[in-house]
Tab-separated table of C-alpha atoms and ligand atoms in Angstrom:
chain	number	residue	atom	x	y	z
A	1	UNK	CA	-65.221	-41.346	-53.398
A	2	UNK	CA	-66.881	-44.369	-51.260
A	3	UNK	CA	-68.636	-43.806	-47.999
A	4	UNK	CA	-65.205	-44.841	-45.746
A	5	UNK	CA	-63.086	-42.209	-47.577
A	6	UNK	CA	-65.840	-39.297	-47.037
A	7	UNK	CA	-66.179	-39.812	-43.669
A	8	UNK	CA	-62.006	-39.852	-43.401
A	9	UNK	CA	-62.055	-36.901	-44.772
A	10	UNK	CA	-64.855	-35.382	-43.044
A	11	UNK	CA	-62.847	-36.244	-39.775
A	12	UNK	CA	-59.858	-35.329	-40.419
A	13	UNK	CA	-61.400	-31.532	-41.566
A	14	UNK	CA	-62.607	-31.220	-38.103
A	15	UNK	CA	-59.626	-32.015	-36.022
A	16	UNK	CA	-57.135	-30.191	-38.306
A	17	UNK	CA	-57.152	-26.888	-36.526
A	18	UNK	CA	-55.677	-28.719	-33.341
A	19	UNK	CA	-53.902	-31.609	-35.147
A	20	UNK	CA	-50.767	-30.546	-34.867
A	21	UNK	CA	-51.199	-29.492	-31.145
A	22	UNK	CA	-52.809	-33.038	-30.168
A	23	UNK	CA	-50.474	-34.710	-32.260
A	24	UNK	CA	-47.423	-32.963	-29.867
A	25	UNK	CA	-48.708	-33.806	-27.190
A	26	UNK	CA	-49.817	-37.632	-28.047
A	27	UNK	CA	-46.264	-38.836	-29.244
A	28	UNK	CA	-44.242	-36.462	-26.772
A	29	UNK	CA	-42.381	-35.818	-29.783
A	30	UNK	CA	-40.587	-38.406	-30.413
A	31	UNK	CA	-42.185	-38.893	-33.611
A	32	UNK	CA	-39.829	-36.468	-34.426
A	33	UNK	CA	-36.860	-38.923	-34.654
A	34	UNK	CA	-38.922	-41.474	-36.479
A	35	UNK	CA	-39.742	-38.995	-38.590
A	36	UNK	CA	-35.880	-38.315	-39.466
A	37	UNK	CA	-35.824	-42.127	-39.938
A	38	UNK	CA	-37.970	-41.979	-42.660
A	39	UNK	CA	-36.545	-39.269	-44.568
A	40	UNK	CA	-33.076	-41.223	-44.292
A	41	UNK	CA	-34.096	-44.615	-45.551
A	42	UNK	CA	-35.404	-42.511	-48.468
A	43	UNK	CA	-32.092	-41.571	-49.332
A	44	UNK	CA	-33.246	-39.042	-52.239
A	45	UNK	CA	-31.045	-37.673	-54.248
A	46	UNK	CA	-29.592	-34.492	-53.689
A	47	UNK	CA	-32.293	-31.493	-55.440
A	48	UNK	CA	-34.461	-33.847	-56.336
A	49	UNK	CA	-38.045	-34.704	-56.621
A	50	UNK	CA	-39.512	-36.105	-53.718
A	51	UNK	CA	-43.686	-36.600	-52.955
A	52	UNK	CA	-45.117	-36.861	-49.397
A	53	UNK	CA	-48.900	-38.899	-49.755
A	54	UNK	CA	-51.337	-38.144	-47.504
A	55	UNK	CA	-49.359	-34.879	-45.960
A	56	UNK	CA	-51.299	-33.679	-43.383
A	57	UNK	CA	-50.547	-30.232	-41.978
A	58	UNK	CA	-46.503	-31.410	-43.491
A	59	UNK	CA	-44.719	-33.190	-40.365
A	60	UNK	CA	-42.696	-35.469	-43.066
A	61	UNK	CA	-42.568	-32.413	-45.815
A	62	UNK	CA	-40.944	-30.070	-43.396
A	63	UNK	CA	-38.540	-32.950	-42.154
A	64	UNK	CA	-37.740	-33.505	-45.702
A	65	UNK	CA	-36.833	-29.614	-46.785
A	66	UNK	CA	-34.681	-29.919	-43.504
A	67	UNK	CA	-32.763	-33.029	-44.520
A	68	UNK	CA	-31.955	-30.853	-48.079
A	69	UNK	CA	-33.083	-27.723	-48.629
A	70	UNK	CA	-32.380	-28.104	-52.066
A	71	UNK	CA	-34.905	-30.655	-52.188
A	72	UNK	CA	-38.746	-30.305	-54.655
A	73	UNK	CA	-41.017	-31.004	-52.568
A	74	UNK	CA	-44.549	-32.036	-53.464
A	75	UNK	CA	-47.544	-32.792	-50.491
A	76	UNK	CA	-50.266	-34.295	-51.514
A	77	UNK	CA	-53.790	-34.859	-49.125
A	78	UNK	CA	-57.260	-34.808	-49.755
A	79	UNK	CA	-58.623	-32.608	-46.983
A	80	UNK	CA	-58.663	-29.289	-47.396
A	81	UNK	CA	-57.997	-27.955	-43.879
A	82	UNK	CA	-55.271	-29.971	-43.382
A	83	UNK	CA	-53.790	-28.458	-46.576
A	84	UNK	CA	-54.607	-25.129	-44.702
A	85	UNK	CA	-52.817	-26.032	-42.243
A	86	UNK	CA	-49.563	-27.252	-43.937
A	87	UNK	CA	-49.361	-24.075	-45.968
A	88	UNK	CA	-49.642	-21.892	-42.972
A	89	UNK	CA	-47.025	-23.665	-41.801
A	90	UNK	CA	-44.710	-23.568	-44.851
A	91	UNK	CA	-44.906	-19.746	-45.086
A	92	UNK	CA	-44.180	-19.151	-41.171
A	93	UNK	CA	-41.065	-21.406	-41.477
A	94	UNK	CA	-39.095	-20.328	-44.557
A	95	UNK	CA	-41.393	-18.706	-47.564
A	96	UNK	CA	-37.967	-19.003	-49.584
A	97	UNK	CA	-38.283	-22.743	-49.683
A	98	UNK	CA	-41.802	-23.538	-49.829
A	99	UNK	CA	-42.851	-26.622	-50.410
A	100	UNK	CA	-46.386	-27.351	-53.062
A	101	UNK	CA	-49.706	-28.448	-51.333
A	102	UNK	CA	-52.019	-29.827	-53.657
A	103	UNK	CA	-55.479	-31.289	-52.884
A	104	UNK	CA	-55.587	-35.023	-54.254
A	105	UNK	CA	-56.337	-39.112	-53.935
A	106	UNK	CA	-53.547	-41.278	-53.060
A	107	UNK	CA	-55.615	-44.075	-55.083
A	108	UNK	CA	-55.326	-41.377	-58.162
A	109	UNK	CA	-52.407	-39.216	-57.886
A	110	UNK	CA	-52.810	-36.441	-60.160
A	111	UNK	CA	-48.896	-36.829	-61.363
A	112	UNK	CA	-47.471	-38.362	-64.459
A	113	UNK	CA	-45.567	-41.743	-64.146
A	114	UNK	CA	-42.136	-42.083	-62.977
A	115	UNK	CA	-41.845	-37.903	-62.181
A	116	UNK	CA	-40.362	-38.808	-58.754
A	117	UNK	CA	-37.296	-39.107	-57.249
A	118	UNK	CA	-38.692	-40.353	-53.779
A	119	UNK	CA	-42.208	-40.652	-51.967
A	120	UNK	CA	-43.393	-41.057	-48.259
A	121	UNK	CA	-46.240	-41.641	-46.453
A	122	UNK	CA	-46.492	-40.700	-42.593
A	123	UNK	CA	-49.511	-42.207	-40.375
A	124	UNK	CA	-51.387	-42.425	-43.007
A	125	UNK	CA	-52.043	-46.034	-44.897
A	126	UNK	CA	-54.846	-47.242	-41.925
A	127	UNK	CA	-56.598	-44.594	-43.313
A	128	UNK	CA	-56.566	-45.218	-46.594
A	129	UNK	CA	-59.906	-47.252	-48.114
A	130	UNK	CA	-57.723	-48.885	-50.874
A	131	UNK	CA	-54.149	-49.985	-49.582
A	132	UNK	CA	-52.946	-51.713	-52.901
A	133	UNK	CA	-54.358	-48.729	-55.245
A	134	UNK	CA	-52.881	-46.377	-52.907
A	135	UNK	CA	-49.111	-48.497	-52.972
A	136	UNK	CA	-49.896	-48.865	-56.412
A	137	UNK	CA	-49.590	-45.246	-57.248
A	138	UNK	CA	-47.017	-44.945	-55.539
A	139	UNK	CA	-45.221	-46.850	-57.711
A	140	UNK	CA	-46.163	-45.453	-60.801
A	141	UNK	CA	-45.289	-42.173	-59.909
A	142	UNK	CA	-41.690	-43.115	-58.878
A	143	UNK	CA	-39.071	-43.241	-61.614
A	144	UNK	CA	-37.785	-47.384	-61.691
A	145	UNK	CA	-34.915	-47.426	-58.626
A	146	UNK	CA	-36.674	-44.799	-56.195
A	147	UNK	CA	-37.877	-45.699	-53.044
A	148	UNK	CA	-41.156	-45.235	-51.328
A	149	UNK	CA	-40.947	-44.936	-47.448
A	150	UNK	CA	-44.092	-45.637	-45.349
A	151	UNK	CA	-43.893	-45.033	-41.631
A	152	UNK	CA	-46.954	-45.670	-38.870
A	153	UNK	CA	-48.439	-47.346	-36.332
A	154	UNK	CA	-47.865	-51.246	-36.284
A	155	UNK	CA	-49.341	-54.113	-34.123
A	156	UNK	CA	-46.134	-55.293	-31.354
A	157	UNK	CA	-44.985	-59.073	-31.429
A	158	UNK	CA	-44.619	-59.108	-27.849
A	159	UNK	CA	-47.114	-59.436	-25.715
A	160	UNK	CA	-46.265	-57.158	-22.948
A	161	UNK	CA	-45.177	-53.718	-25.700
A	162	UNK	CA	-48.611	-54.891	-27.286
A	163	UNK	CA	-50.566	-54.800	-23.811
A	164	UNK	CA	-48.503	-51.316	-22.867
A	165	UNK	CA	-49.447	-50.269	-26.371
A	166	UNK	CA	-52.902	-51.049	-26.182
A	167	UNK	CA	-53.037	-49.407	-22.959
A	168	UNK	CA	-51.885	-45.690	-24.576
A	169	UNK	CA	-53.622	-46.105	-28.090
A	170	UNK	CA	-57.101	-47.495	-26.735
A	171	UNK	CA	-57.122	-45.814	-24.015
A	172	UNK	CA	-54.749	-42.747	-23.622
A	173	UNK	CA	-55.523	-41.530	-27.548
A	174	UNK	CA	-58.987	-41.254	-27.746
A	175	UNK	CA	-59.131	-39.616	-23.770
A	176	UNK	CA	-56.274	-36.915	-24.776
A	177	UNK	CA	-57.291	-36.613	-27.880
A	178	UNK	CA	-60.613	-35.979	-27.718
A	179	UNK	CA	-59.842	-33.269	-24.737
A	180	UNK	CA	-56.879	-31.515	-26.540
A	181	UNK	CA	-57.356	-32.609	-30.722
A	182	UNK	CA	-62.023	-31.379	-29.982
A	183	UNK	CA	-63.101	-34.662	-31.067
A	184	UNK	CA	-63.871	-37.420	-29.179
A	185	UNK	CA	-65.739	-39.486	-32.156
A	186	UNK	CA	-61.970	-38.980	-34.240
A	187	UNK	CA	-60.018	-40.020	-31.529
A	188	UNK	CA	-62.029	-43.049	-30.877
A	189	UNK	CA	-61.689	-43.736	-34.350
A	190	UNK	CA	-58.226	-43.323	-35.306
A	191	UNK	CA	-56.702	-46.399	-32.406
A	192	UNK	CA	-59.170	-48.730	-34.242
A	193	UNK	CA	-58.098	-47.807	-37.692
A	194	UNK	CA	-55.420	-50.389	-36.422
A	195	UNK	CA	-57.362	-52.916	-35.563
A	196	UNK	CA	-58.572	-54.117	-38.995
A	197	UNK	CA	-54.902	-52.973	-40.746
A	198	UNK	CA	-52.863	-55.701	-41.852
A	199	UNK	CA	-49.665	-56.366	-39.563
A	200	UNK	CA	-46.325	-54.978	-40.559
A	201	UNK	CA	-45.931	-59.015	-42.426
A	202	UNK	CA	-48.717	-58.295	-44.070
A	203	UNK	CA	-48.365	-54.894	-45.130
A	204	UNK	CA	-44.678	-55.700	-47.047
A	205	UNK	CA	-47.037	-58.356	-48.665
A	206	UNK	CA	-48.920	-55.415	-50.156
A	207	UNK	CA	-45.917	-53.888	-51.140
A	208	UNK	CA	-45.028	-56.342	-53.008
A	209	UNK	CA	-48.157	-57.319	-54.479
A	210	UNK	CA	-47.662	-53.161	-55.644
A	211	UNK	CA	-45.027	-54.534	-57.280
A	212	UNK	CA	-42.573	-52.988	-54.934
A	213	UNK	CA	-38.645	-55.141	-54.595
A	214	UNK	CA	-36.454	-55.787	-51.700
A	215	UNK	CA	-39.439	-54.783	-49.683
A	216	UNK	CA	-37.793	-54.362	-46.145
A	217	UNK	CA	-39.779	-53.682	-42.361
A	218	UNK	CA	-37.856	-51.525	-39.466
A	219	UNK	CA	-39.264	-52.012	-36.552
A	220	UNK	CA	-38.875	-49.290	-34.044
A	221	UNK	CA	-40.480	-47.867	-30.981
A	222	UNK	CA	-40.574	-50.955	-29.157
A	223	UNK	CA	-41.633	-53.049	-32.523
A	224	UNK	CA	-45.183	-50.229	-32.326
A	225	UNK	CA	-43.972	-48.243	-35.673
A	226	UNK	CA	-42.846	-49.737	-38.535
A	227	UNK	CA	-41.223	-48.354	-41.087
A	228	UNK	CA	-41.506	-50.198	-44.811
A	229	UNK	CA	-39.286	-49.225	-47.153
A	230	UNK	CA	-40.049	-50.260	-51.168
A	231	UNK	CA	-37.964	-50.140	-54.276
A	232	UNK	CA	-39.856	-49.093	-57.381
B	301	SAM	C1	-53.077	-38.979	-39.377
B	301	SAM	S1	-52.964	-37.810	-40.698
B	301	SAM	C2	-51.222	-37.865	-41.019
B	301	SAM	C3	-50.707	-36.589	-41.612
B	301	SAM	C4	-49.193	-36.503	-41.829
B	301	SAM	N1	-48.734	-37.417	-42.844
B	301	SAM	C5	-48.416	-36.715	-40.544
B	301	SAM	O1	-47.478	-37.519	-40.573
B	301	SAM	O2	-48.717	-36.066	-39.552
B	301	SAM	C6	-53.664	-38.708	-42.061
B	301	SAM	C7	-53.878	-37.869	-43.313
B	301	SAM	O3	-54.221	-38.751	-44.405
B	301	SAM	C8	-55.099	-38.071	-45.259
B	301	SAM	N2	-55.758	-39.070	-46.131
B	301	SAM	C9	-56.403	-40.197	-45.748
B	301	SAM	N3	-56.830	-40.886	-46.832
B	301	SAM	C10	-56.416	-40.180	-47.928
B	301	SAM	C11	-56.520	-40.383	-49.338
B	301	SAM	N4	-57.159	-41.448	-49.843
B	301	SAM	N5	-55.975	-39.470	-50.165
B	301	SAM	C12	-55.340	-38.369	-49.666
B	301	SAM	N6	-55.205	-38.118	-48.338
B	301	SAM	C13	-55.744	-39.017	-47.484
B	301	SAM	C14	-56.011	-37.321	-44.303
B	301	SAM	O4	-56.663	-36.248	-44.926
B	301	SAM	C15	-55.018	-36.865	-43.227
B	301	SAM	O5	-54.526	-35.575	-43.482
């Protein structure tokens, strides 16, 4: 693992005991209904096989078991606590349907090719050291016809959303954040994890350079979050 991806990791270990609390707080939940979004430009089959990359303590997993609780549901992440965190979680809510947590690489997903129905990514991809590897397997592992939804943070065409923006996630983020998530250094870190990410153009580029079809971009939140949305 390079340098970049260590010290992701290392971050996200410390802030995962309040993620979910700063996180709350942060969006004001209205992640929540992007979140729903996401699950239903998936459109997964009914009982079927569906991986969340880069899960987190399992916002999108949890989303998912609600949109079908017949659904198989696989999160995969490479930080430990934040697995911690998402299996806590799971056995509070429903241990009848629990979903799997494993520990892994999005650039080497330790699945077999085409053993998905669905996959998703939530908030993830700026962190991610290698964006094509990363939408790459994400291909593989999706059976030819499913679709991979990827929902986060985008840079806003117009000018005033992108000042307003820049207003909350340069300056709000990191100040919250660092008082609620109990690290400033993180919360400095994670607004300019934007700054160098490709624009939400540029990112269906990379889909398709994946070798993703009828790559499509929803904009919503005021054109902040995009949503891209890949056919394998
Ligand atoms: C901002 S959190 C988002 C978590 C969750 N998806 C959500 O929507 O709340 C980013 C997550 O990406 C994970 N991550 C970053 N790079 C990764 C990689 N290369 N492989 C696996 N997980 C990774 C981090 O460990 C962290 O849990």
């Amino acid at each position: 693992m390079n340098q970049k991806a260590l010290y992701v990791r290392e971050m996200f270990a410390a802030i995962a005991p309040r993620y979910d609390r700063a996180n709350r707080l942060l969006t004001a939940g209205v992640d929540e209904a992007w979140r729903r979004r996401a699950v239903g430009e998936l459109a997964a089959p009914r009982g079927g096989r569906v991986a969340d990359l880069c899960c987190g303590t399992g916002d999108l997993v949890f989303h998912l078991l609600r949109s079908d609780p017949e659904l198989h549901v696989t999160g995969v992440d490479f930080t430990a606590p934040m697995l911690d965190g998402a299996r806590a979680r799971a056995l509070k809510a429903d241990p009848a349907r629990r979903a799997v947590f494993l520990e892994g690489d999005v650039t080497a997903l330790p699945f077999p090719d085409a053993s998905f129905d669905g996959a998703t990514m939530g908030f993830s991809m700026r962190n991610v050291v290698d964006v094509v590897g990363a939408l790459r397997e994400a291909r593989r592992i999706l059976r030819p016809g499913a679709r991979f939804v990827n929902l986060d943070v985008t840079k806003p065409a117009n000018p005033l959303v992108k000042r307003l923006f820049g207003l909350y996630f340069y300056g709000v983020v990191p100040l919250v954040g660092g008082l609620v998530g109990g690290s400033k250094t993180a919360y400095r870190y994670l607004p300019n994890s934007l700054t160098n990410f490709p624009d939400a153009d540029g990112l269906a580029e990379r889909f398709r350079t994946a070798g993703f079809r009828e790559v499509r971009t929803i904009r919503l939140g005021m054109g902040a979050i995009a949503l891209h949305v890949g056919i394998a």
